[in-house]
């Protein structure tokens, strides 16, 4: 049940403006949280030039190690160098599990663009 | 949840009337019931449903000149059926934009409207009068309220930003830009039908402060290029507006009338944006918000209008008056209702300026005092020197313009339906009883 509780604690979307600190949820102080920042489309550095602004939501925060048996085993094996040296499987990290709606905008050349899966809606330690 | 409350607040004025209309019959209150509910209610009652069916048979028979219906006995029956229908809530039922069975509702409305012609013909828009105020929109708009739009900043860009920061607006904006910018084949720029449908959804669902912000943003007289062009691009004109050919405006009007939604939206627009040269606001109905709502209701129909020039506010549907033949004056008149409409232009400017038509409301409380000092302010406010008004002082036609237009159009533009007498009743809407009733001479 400890693992089930930990898995469930991926926090839902928060709609706060600006960069905010981590939000503690439940007794264990879950770190992985949804955060947001307001940016110009140009600042996204994808090559678009547009004066429009948007909100970019991302996932950040520490994930407790060994959340699942898989993680426990994995970290043990990595430490014990029991896995092929070229394999370096990643540990759990805070990532989006759902994305925001598409965003459409008009660039400086008056051409419309649509970005999909550009911003997070829900985060979890995976 | 947040989305719902925001939606509820912004649609407060729109849904206010609707909530009242669902209770009881429309006879006592001036708030009408929606036509789908009214017809369901009528069909449940035996007496009403038989009269309703008789009436519909009369209409169908009349249209096809079925001999059995034109006989004297049948005519008496038809007349009594029609008289009975006038007592039912179906007589004055209306519809709401974006309601669930909108097309159905409009179909019922027009079928009744066509049946109940005669001496007491009062032509009006099938949509319930919303009677919202621009000031309500301003109060809720974070951009516009508080600070007047600057002449340096790009207001249209600010409006786009505001839209992107609101979940509803962002979602529906992308929902229409996507089909309007997706190329379907080598010959087709886009899927126009899908684009139009998505555009209608956008203007139906998104709170007006955001949608109007992008559509009616004001651009400074000087630097026209970026701001005005962005405003022109709002509806993705290359897909939703432009076409290979430009039809004649009158034939476009006929095409529009063949579609229930377009026909209704056009009737609504002609009703709410009727200019009145003698009024300071420029509008017969003295309500800028309703005019803007009706205009935005046309977007996504065949009569989709757009800005045509970067200079000033000049709007037009995608049509012209070439090859009009003898109908050229009527064609020009129709075209001018978009391109040279003082009411519409004033409304758009008022939105851009963050002002409103003083305290004009179509349904004023019975007060002796009328604080109309703000009237003159809106009229003469060009301190920001935003979009140039080329003819603020020019009056339309002559003093009886409203009545003249009414009569002329009634004769020329009426198609061959069996109504000879189109009674044009133009009533100044200050009177409570006659609220919402305006003449639409061209409609048959």
Coordinates of C-alpha atoms in Angstrom, one line a residue:
Chain A
X1 CA 0.0 0.0 0.0
X2 CA 2.9 2.3 0.5
X3 CA 3.8 2.1 -3.1
X4 CA 0.2 2.5 -4.2
X5 CA -0.1 5.7 -2.2
X6 CA 3.1 7.0 -3.6
X7 CA 2.0 6.3 -7.1
X8 CA -1.3 8.0 -6.6
X9 CA 0.4 11.2 -5.4
X10 CA 1.1 12.6 -8.9
X11 CA -0.4 16.0 -8.3
X12 CA -3.1 17.4 -10.6
X13 CA -2.7 20.6 -12.7
X14 CA -2.1 23.8 -10.8
X15 CA -3.1 27.0 -12.3
X16 CA -0.9 29.5 -10.7
X17 CA 0.9 32.2 -12.5
X18 CA 4.6 32.6 -12.5
X19 CA 7.2 30.3 -11.2
X20 CA 6.2 28.7 -7.9
X21 CA 7.8 26.5 -5.5
X22 CA 7.0 22.9 -4.9
X23 CA 3.7 22.0 -3.4
X24 CA 3.8 19.5 -0.6
X25 CA 0.9 17.1 -0.8
X26 CA 0.1 14.5 1.8
X27 CA 2.4 13.6 4.6
X28 CA 5.3 12.4 2.5
X29 CA 6.0 15.7 0.9
X30 CA 5.7 14.7 -2.7
X31 CA 8.1 16.8 -4.8
X32 CA 7.0 16.2 -8.3
X33 CA 4.7 19.0 -9.2
X34 CA 3.2 20.9 -12.1
X35 CA 4.6 24.4 -12.5
X36 CA 4.0 27.1 -15.0
X37 CA 5.6 30.1 -16.4
X38 CA 4.4 32.8 -18.9
X39 CA 6.5 33.2 -22.0
X40 CA 6.6 34.8 -25.4
X41 CA 6.3 32.3 -28.2
X42 CA 9.6 33.5 -29.5
X43 CA 11.2 32.5 -26.2
X44 CA 10.3 28.9 -26.7
X45 CA 13.3 28.9 -29.1
X46 CA 11.5 26.7 -31.6
X47 CA 12.2 29.0 -34.4
X48 CA 8.8 30.9 -34.3
X49 CA 8.8 34.6 -34.2
X50 CA 5.6 35.9 -32.7
X51 CA 4.6 38.5 -30.2
X52 CA 2.0 36.3 -28.7
X53 CA 2.4 35.0 -25.2
X54 CA 1.4 31.7 -23.7
X55 CA 1.6 29.7 -20.5
X56 CA 4.1 26.9 -20.4
X57 CA 3.5 24.2 -17.8
X58 CA 6.2 21.8 -16.9
X59 CA 6.9 19.1 -14.4
X60 CA 9.7 19.4 -11.9
X61 CA 10.5 18.1 -8.5
X62 CA 12.3 15.2 -7.0
X63 CA 10.9 11.7 -7.2
X64 CA 11.5 9.5 -4.3
X65 CA 13.8 6.7 -5.1
X66 CA 12.6 3.1 -5.1
X67 CA 9.0 3.9 -5.6
X68 CA 8.3 0.5 -7.1
X69 CA 9.9 -2.8 -6.9
X70 CA 11.2 -2.3 -10.4
X71 CA 13.1 0.8 -9.2
X72 CA 14.5 -0.9 -6.1
X73 CA 15.8 -3.8 -8.2
X74 CA 17.1 -1.5 -10.9
X75 CA 19.0 0.7 -8.5
X76 CA 20.4 -2.4 -6.7
X77 CA 21.6 -3.8 -10.0
X78 CA 23.1 -0.6 -11.2
X79 CA 25.0 -0.2 -8.0
X80 CA 26.1 -3.7 -8.1
X81 CA 27.2 -3.3 -11.7
X82 CA 25.1 -6.4 -12.6
X83 CA 23.7 -4.9 -15.8
X84 CA 25.6 -4.6 -19.2
X85 CA 27.8 -1.5 -18.9
X86 CA 26.3 0.2 -22.0
X87 CA 22.8 0.0 -20.5
X88 CA 22.1 2.9 -18.2
X89 CA 18.4 2.7 -17.5
X90 CA 16.9 5.8 -16.1
X91 CA 15.5 6.1 -12.6
X92 CA 12.1 7.5 -11.8
X93 CA 11.7 11.1 -12.7
X94 CA 9.1 13.8 -12.7
X95 CA 7.5 13.8 -16.2
X96 CA 4.1 14.8 -17.8
X97 CA 1.6 12.1 -18.2
X98 CA -0.9 14.3 -20.0
X99 CA -0.5 17.3 -22.2
X100 CA -2.4 20.6 -22.5
X101 CA -4.7 21.5 -25.4
X102 CA -3.1 22.6 -28.6
X103 CA -2.0 26.2 -28.9
X104 CA -2.5 28.2 -32.1
X105 CA -0.9 31.5 -32.7
X106 CA -0.2 34.0 -35.5
X107 CA 3.5 34.7 -36.1
X108 CA 5.1 38.0 -37.3
X109 CA 4.7 36.9 -40.9
X110 CA 0.9 36.6 -40.3
X111 CA 1.0 32.8 -40.7
X112 CA -0.8 30.6 -38.2
X113 CA 0.9 27.8 -36.5
X114 CA -0.5 25.1 -34.1
X115 CA 1.6 23.5 -31.5
X116 CA 0.6 20.1 -30.1
X117 CA 1.8 18.5 -26.9
X118 CA 3.7 21.6 -26.0
X119 CA 2.8 22.0 -22.4
X120 CA 2.1 19.6 -19.5
X121 CA -1.3 19.1 -17.9
X122 CA -0.5 16.4 -15.3
X123 CA 2.7 15.2 -13.8
X124 CA 3.8 11.9 -12.2
X125 CA 7.0 10.1 -11.3
X126 CA 7.5 7.6 -13.9
Chain B
X1 CA -14.6 23.9 -12.4
X2 CA -12.9 27.1 -13.0
X3 CA -13.9 27.0 -16.6
X4 CA -17.5 26.6 -15.6
X5 CA -17.6 29.5 -13.3
X6 CA -15.9 31.8 -15.8
X7 CA -18.3 30.6 -18.4
X8 CA -21.2 31.2 -16.1
X9 CA -20.2 34.7 -15.2
X10 CA -19.5 35.7 -18.8
X11 CA -22.8 34.2 -20.0
X12 CA -24.8 35.7 -17.2
X13 CA -26.5 38.3 -19.3
X14 CA -27.1 35.9 -22.1
X15 CA -28.6 33.1 -20.1
X16 CA -30.6 35.4 -17.8
X17 CA -33.5 35.7 -20.2
X18 CA -33.4 32.1 -21.0
X19 CA -33.8 31.0 -17.5
X20 CA -36.9 33.0 -17.2
X21 CA -38.3 31.7 -20.4
X22 CA -38.3 28.1 -19.4
X23 CA -41.0 28.6 -16.9
X24 CA -44.6 29.1 -17.8
X25 CA -46.0 30.4 -21.0
X26 CA -44.7 33.4 -22.9
X27 CA -47.9 35.2 -22.9
X28 CA -47.6 37.1 -19.7
X29 CA -43.9 37.8 -19.8
X30 CA -42.1 39.4 -22.7
X31 CA -39.5 36.7 -22.4
X32 CA -40.3 34.0 -25.0
X33 CA -40.0 30.3 -24.8
X34 CA -37.6 28.5 -27.1
X35 CA -39.3 27.0 -30.2
X36 CA -38.3 23.4 -29.6
X37 CA -39.8 23.3 -26.2
X38 CA -42.8 25.3 -27.3
X39 CA -43.5 22.8 -30.1
X40 CA -43.1 19.9 -27.8
X41 CA -45.5 21.4 -25.4
X42 CA -48.0 22.1 -28.2
X43 CA -47.8 18.6 -29.6
X44 CA -48.5 17.2 -26.1
X45 CA -51.8 19.1 -25.9
X46 CA -54.5 17.6 -28.1
X47 CA -56.1 20.9 -29.1
X48 CA -52.9 22.6 -29.8
X49 CA -51.4 19.8 -31.7
X50 CA -54.3 19.4 -34.1
X51 CA -54.3 23.1 -34.9
X52 CA -50.6 23.0 -35.3
X53 CA -50.8 20.1 -37.8
X54 CA -53.6 21.8 -39.6
X55 CA -51.6 24.9 -39.9
X56 CA -48.6 23.0 -41.3
X57 CA -50.7 21.3 -43.8
X58 CA -52.1 24.7 -44.9
X59 CA -48.6 26.0 -45.3
X60 CA -47.4 23.0 -47.3
X61 CA -50.6 23.1 -49.4
X62 CA -50.3 26.8 -50.0
X63 CA -46.7 26.5 -51.2
X64 CA -47.5 23.7 -53.6
X65 CA -50.8 25.2 -54.6
X66 CA -52.6 22.1 -53.7
X67 CA -56.2 22.6 -54.7
X68 CA -57.8 21.0 -51.7
X69 CA -56.2 23.6 -49.5
X70 CA -57.3 26.6 -51.5
X71 CA -61.0 25.8 -51.4
X72 CA -63.2 28.0 -49.2
X73 CA -63.9 25.4 -46.6
X74 CA -60.2 24.6 -46.2
X75 CA -59.4 28.3 -46.1
X76 CA -61.8 28.7 -43.2
X77 CA -60.2 25.8 -41.4
X78 CA -56.7 27.2 -42.1
X79 CA -57.7 30.6 -40.8
X80 CA -59.0 29.2 -37.5
X81 CA -56.0 27.1 -37.1
X82 CA -53.8 30.1 -37.5
X83 CA -55.8 32.1 -35.1
X84 CA -55.5 29.4 -32.5
X85 CA -51.8 29.2 -33.0
X86 CA -51.5 32.8 -32.2
X87 CA -52.6 32.1 -28.7
X88 CA -50.0 29.4 -28.1
X89 CA -46.5 30.0 -26.9
X90 CA -45.3 28.9 -30.4
X91 CA -46.4 32.2 -31.8
X92 CA -43.6 34.2 -30.1
X93 CA -41.1 31.5 -29.5
X94 CA -37.5 32.3 -30.1
X95 CA -34.1 30.6 -30.3
X96 CA -30.7 31.0 -28.8
X97 CA -27.4 31.0 -30.6
X98 CA -25.4 27.9 -30.0
X99 CA -28.3 26.1 -28.3
X100 CA -28.4 22.3 -28.6
X101 CA -31.0 22.0 -31.3
X102 CA -30.5 25.4 -32.9
X103 CA -31.2 24.3 -36.4
X104 CA -34.4 22.5 -35.3
X105 CA -35.5 25.6 -33.3
X106 CA -34.9 27.8 -36.3
X107 CA -36.8 25.5 -38.6
X108 CA -39.8 25.6 -36.4
X109 CA -39.6 29.4 -36.1
X110 CA -39.4 30.0 -39.8
X111 CA -42.2 27.6 -40.5
X112 CA -44.5 29.4 -38.1
X113 CA -43.3 32.8 -39.3
X114 CA -44.2 31.9 -42.9
X115 CA -47.6 30.6 -41.8
X116 CA -48.6 33.5 -39.7
X117 CA -48.3 36.2 -42.2
X118 CA -51.0 38.8 -42.6
X119 CA -52.0 42.1 -41.2
X120 CA -50.2 41.7 -38.0
X121 CA -46.9 40.8 -39.6
X122 CA -44.1 41.8 -37.5
X123 CA -40.8 40.7 -38.7
X124 CA -38.1 40.1 -36.2
X125 CA -35.0 38.0 -35.6
X126 CA -35.5 34.5 -34.4
X127 CA -33.0 35.0 -31.7
X128 CA -34.0 36.2 -28.3
X129 CA -32.8 39.7 -27.7
X130 CA -29.9 39.4 -25.4
X131 CA -29.8 43.0 -24.3
X132 CA -26.4 42.7 -22.9
X133 CA -24.4 45.8 -22.3
X134 CA -20.9 46.6 -23.6
X135 CA -20.1 47.8 -20.1
X136 CA -20.7 44.3 -18.8
X137 CA -18.2 43.0 -21.2
X138 CA -15.7 45.7 -20.3
X139 CA -16.1 45.1 -16.6
X140 CA -15.1 41.5 -17.1
X141 CA -12.3 42.2 -19.6
X142 CA -9.0 42.5 -17.8
X143 CA -7.3 44.1 -20.7
X144 CA -9.7 46.8 -21.6
X145 CA -11.2 47.8 -18.3
X146 CA -9.2 50.4 -16.4
X147 CA -6.9 51.5 -19.1
X148 CA -7.9 52.9 -22.4
X149 CA -6.3 51.2 -25.4
X150 CA -3.1 52.9 -26.2
X151 CA -2.3 54.2 -29.6
X152 CA 1.2 52.7 -29.5
X153 CA 0.4 49.2 -28.3
X154 CA -0.9 46.5 -30.6
X155 CA -4.3 45.9 -29.1
X156 CA -5.0 43.0 -31.3
X157 CA -1.8 41.3 -30.1
X158 CA -2.8 42.0 -26.5
X159 CA -6.2 40.4 -27.2
X160 CA -4.4 37.3 -28.6
X161 CA -2.3 37.1 -25.5
X162 CA -5.4 37.3 -23.3
X163 CA -7.0 34.5 -25.3
X164 CA -3.9 32.3 -25.0
X165 CA -4.0 32.7 -21.2
X166 CA -7.6 31.6 -20.9
X167 CA -8.2 27.9 -21.3
X168 CA -11.5 28.1 -23.0
X169 CA -10.4 30.7 -25.5
X170 CA -7.2 28.9 -26.2
X171 CA -8.9 25.6 -26.8
X172 CA -11.6 26.9 -29.2
X173 CA -9.2 29.2 -31.0
X174 CA -7.0 26.2 -31.8
X175 CA -10.1 24.3 -32.6
X176 CA -10.9 26.6 -35.5
X177 CA -7.4 27.6 -36.6
X178 CA -6.6 23.9 -37.1
X179 CA -9.2 23.1 -39.7
X180 CA -8.9 26.5 -41.3
X181 CA -5.2 26.1 -41.9
X182 CA -5.1 22.4 -42.9
X183 CA -4.7 21.9 -46.5
X184 CA -6.9 19.0 -47.7
X185 CA -5.7 18.6 -51.3
X186 CA -3.9 20.2 -54.1
X187 CA -6.9 22.2 -55.2
X188 CA -8.6 22.9 -51.9
X189 CA -7.0 25.4 -49.6
X190 CA -8.9 24.0 -46.7
X191 CA -12.1 22.3 -45.6
X192 CA -14.3 25.3 -45.6
X193 CA -17.3 23.6 -44.0
X194 CA -15.3 22.4 -41.1
X195 CA -13.6 25.8 -40.7
X196 CA -17.0 27.5 -40.7
X197 CA -18.4 25.1 -38.1
X198 CA -15.4 25.6 -35.9
X199 CA -15.6 29.3 -36.2
X200 CA -19.3 29.3 -35.2
X201 CA -18.3 27.2 -32.2
X202 CA -15.7 29.7 -31.2
X203 CA -18.0 32.7 -31.3
X204 CA -20.8 30.7 -29.6
X205 CA -18.7 29.3 -26.7
X206 CA -15.9 31.7 -25.9
X207 CA -16.8 34.6 -23.6
X208 CA -17.2 37.7 -25.6
X209 CA -14.5 39.7 -23.9
X210 CA -12.0 37.3 -25.5
X211 CA -13.6 36.7 -28.9
X212 CA -14.5 40.4 -29.4
X213 CA -11.1 41.4 -28.2
X214 CA -9.5 39.7 -31.2
X215 CA -12.2 40.6 -33.7
X216 CA -12.9 44.2 -32.8
X217 CA -9.6 45.3 -31.4
X218 CA -8.8 48.9 -32.3
X219 CA -5.8 49.8 -34.3
X220 CA -4.1 53.2 -34.3
X221 CA -4.5 55.4 -37.3
X222 CA -0.8 55.6 -37.9
X223 CA 0.8 52.2 -37.8
X224 CA -1.7 50.1 -39.6
X225 CA 0.2 47.2 -40.9
X226 CA 0.7 44.9 -38.0
X227 CA -2.3 45.6 -35.9
X228 CA -5.0 45.9 -38.6
X229 CA -3.6 43.0 -40.6
X230 CA -3.7 40.8 -37.5
X231 CA -7.3 41.8 -37.0
X232 CA -8.1 41.0 -40.5
X233 CA -6.5 37.5 -40.1
X234 CA -8.5 36.7 -37.0
X235 CA -11.0 34.5 -38.9
X236 CA -8.3 33.0 -41.2
X237 CA -9.8 34.7 -44.2
X238 CA -7.9 32.7 -46.8
X239 CA -10.1 29.7 -45.8
X240 CA -13.3 31.0 -44.3
X241 CA -13.8 34.2 -46.3
X242 CA -12.0 34.3 -49.7
X243 CA -13.0 32.1 -52.6
X244 CA -12.2 31.6 -56.2
X245 CA -15.2 33.6 -57.4
X246 CA -17.0 36.5 -55.9
X247 CA -20.7 36.1 -56.2
X248 CA -23.2 38.8 -56.5
X249 CA -24.4 40.1 -53.2
X250 CA -28.1 39.5 -53.9
X251 CA -27.5 35.9 -55.0
X252 CA -25.4 35.4 -51.9
X253 CA -28.3 36.6 -49.9
X254 CA -30.5 34.0 -51.5
X255 CA -28.0 31.3 -50.8
X256 CA -27.9 32.5 -47.2
X257 CA -31.7 32.4 -47.0
X258 CA -31.8 28.8 -48.0
X259 CA -29.9 27.8 -44.9
X260 CA -31.8 28.2 -41.6
X261 CA -28.9 29.2 -39.6
X262 CA -27.5 31.8 -42.1
X263 CA -30.9 33.2 -42.7
X264 CA -31.5 33.6 -39.0
X265 CA -28.2 35.1 -38.3
X266 CA -28.7 37.6 -41.2
X267 CA -32.1 38.5 -39.9
X268 CA -30.6 39.1 -36.5
X269 CA -27.8 41.2 -37.9
X270 CA -30.2 43.4 -40.0
X271 CA -32.3 43.8 -37.0
X272 CA -29.7 44.7 -34.4
X273 CA -27.4 46.8 -36.5
X274 CA -30.0 48.8 -38.2
X275 CA -28.6 52.3 -38.5
X276 CA -30.7 55.3 -37.5
X277 CA -29.3 58.6 -38.8
X278 CA -31.2 60.6 -36.3
X279 CA -29.8 58.9 -33.3
X280 CA -26.5 59.9 -31.8
X281 CA -25.5 56.3 -31.2
X282 CA -26.2 55.6 -34.8
X283 CA -28.3 52.5 -33.9
X284 CA -32.0 52.1 -34.1
X285 CA -32.0 49.7 -31.2
X286 CA -29.5 51.7 -29.3
X287 CA -27.5 48.7 -28.2
X288 CA -24.0 48.3 -29.3
X289 CA -23.5 44.9 -27.7
X290 CA -26.4 43.3 -29.5
X291 CA -25.1 44.7 -32.8
X292 CA -21.7 43.2 -32.2
X293 CA -23.2 39.9 -31.1
X294 CA -25.2 39.7 -34.3
X295 CA -22.3 40.6 -36.5
X296 CA -20.1 37.9 -34.9
X297 CA -23.0 35.5 -35.4
X298 CA -22.6 35.8 -39.2
X299 CA -19.0 34.5 -39.0
X300 CA -19.0 30.9 -40.1
X301 CA -22.0 31.2 -42.5
X302 CA -21.9 31.9 -46.2
X303 CA -22.4 35.5 -45.4
X304 CA -19.2 35.7 -43.4
X305 CA -18.0 39.3 -43.3
X306 CA -14.5 40.5 -42.8
X307 CA -12.4 43.7 -42.8
X308 CA -11.5 44.5 -46.3
X309 CA -9.0 47.3 -46.0
X310 CA -6.3 47.9 -43.6
X311 CA -7.4 51.5 -43.2
X312 CA -10.3 52.1 -40.8
X313 CA -13.2 49.8 -40.2
X314 CA -14.6 48.6 -43.5
X315 CA -16.5 45.4 -43.6
X316 CA -18.0 43.3 -46.2
X317 CA -19.1 39.8 -47.0
X318 CA -17.4 38.0 -49.9
X319 CA -19.5 39.4 -52.7
X320 CA -19.9 42.4 -55.0
X321 CA -22.5 44.1 -57.0
X322 CA -21.3 43.3 -60.5
X323 CA -23.8 41.8 -62.9
X324 CA -26.7 43.0 -60.8
X325 CA -28.5 44.4 -63.7
X326 CA -31.6 46.2 -62.7
X327 CA -31.1 45.2 -59.1
X328 CA -27.9 47.2 -58.7
X329 CA -29.4 49.8 -56.3
X330 CA -30.7 47.1 -54.0
X331 CA -27.4 45.2 -54.2
X332 CA -25.5 48.3 -53.3
X333 CA -27.8 49.0 -50.5
X334 CA -27.3 45.6 -49.1
X335 CA -23.6 45.8 -49.4
X336 CA -23.6 49.2 -47.7
X337 CA -25.3 47.7 -44.7
X338 CA -21.9 46.2 -44.0
X339 CA -19.4 48.6 -45.5
X340 CA -21.0 51.8 -44.6
X341 CA -23.1 51.2 -41.5
X342 CA -22.8 53.9 -38.9
X343 CA -24.3 51.8 -36.2
X344 CA -21.9 48.9 -36.7
X345 CA -18.9 51.2 -37.0
X346 CA -19.8 53.0 -33.9
X347 CA -20.3 49.8 -32.1
X348 CA -16.9 48.5 -33.0
X349 CA -15.3 51.8 -32.1
X350 CA -17.1 51.9 -28.8
X351 CA -15.8 48.5 -28.0
X352 CA -12.3 49.5 -29.0
X353 CA -12.6 52.6 -26.9
X354 CA -14.0 50.9 -23.9
X355 CA -17.2 53.0 -24.0
X356 CA -20.8 52.3 -24.4
X357 CA -24.0 53.9 -25.5
X358 CA -24.5 55.9 -22.3
X359 CA -27.3 54.2 -20.4
X360 CA -29.4 53.3 -23.4
X361 CA -31.2 50.1 -22.9
X362 CA -33.8 48.7 -25.1
X363 CA -36.0 48.1 -22.1
X364 CA -35.6 51.1 -19.8
X365 CA -37.3 51.2 -16.4
X366 CA -40.0 53.8 -16.3
X367 CA -37.9 56.7 -14.9
X368 CA -38.3 60.3 -15.7
X369 CA -34.6 61.1 -15.5
X370 CA -32.4 59.9 -18.2
X371 CA -28.7 60.5 -17.5
X372 CA -27.8 60.8 -21.1
X373 CA -24.8 63.0 -20.8
X374 CA -22.5 60.2 -21.8
X375 CA -24.2 60.1 -25.1
X376 CA -22.3 62.9 -26.6
X377 CA -19.0 61.6 -25.2
X378 CA -19.2 58.4 -27.1
X379 CA -20.2 60.2 -30.2
X380 CA -17.4 62.7 -30.3
X381 CA -14.7 60.6 -28.7
X382 CA -11.9 60.4 -31.1
X383 CA -9.3 61.6 -28.7
X384 CA -7.4 58.4 -29.2
X385 CA -7.6 59.0 -32.9
X386 CA -8.1 55.4 -33.5
X387 CA -9.6 54.1 -36.7
X388 CA -10.6 57.0 -38.9
X389 CA -14.3 57.6 -39.3
X390 CA -14.7 59.0 -42.7
X391 CA -18.2 60.1 -42.5
X392 CA -19.4 60.6 -39.0
X393 CA -21.4 63.6 -39.9
X394 CA -23.0 62.2 -43.0
X395 CA -26.6 61.2 -42.7
X396 CA -28.1 58.3 -44.6
X397 CA -30.3 59.1 -47.5
X398 CA -33.1 61.4 -46.2
X399 CA -35.0 61.9 -43.0
X400 CA -37.4 59.1 -43.6
X401 CA -34.7 56.7 -44.4
X402 CA -35.8 54.0 -42.2
X403 CA -39.3 53.9 -43.7
X404 CA -38.1 54.4 -47.2
X405 CA -35.6 51.6 -47.1
X406 CA -38.3 49.5 -45.6
X407 CA -40.8 50.1 -48.3
X408 CA -38.4 49.8 -51.2
X409 CA -36.8 46.7 -50.1
X410 CA -40.1 45.2 -49.3
X411 CA -41.1 45.5 -52.9
X412 CA -37.9 44.5 -54.6
X413 CA -36.4 41.9 -52.4
X414 CA -39.4 39.9 -51.6
X415 CA -39.4 36.7 -53.4
X416 CA -42.4 35.0 -54.8
X417 CA -44.1 34.0 -51.6
X418 CA -47.7 34.7 -51.3
X419 CA -47.5 37.7 -49.1
X420 CA -48.4 41.0 -50.7
X421 CA -48.6 43.2 -47.8
X422 CA -45.4 43.6 -45.9
X423 CA -46.2 45.7 -43.0
X424 CA -43.0 47.5 -42.0
X425 CA -43.2 48.5 -38.4
X426 CA -40.3 50.4 -37.2
X427 CA -40.7 51.0 -33.6
X428 CA -38.3 52.9 -31.5
X429 CA -37.5 50.5 -28.8
X430 CA -37.9 52.6 -25.8
X431 CA -41.4 51.3 -25.4
X432 CA -41.5 48.3 -23.1
X433 CA -44.3 46.5 -24.9
X434 CA -42.7 46.8 -28.3
X435 CA -39.3 45.6 -27.2
X436 CA -37.4 43.6 -29.6
X437 CA -39.7 44.1 -32.5
X438 CA -38.1 45.6 -35.5
X439 CA -38.8 45.4 -39.2
X440 CA -36.8 43.2 -41.6
X441 CA -38.2 44.3 -44.9
X442 CA -36.2 41.9 -47.0
X443 CA -37.2 38.7 -45.3
X444 CA -40.0 36.7 -46.7

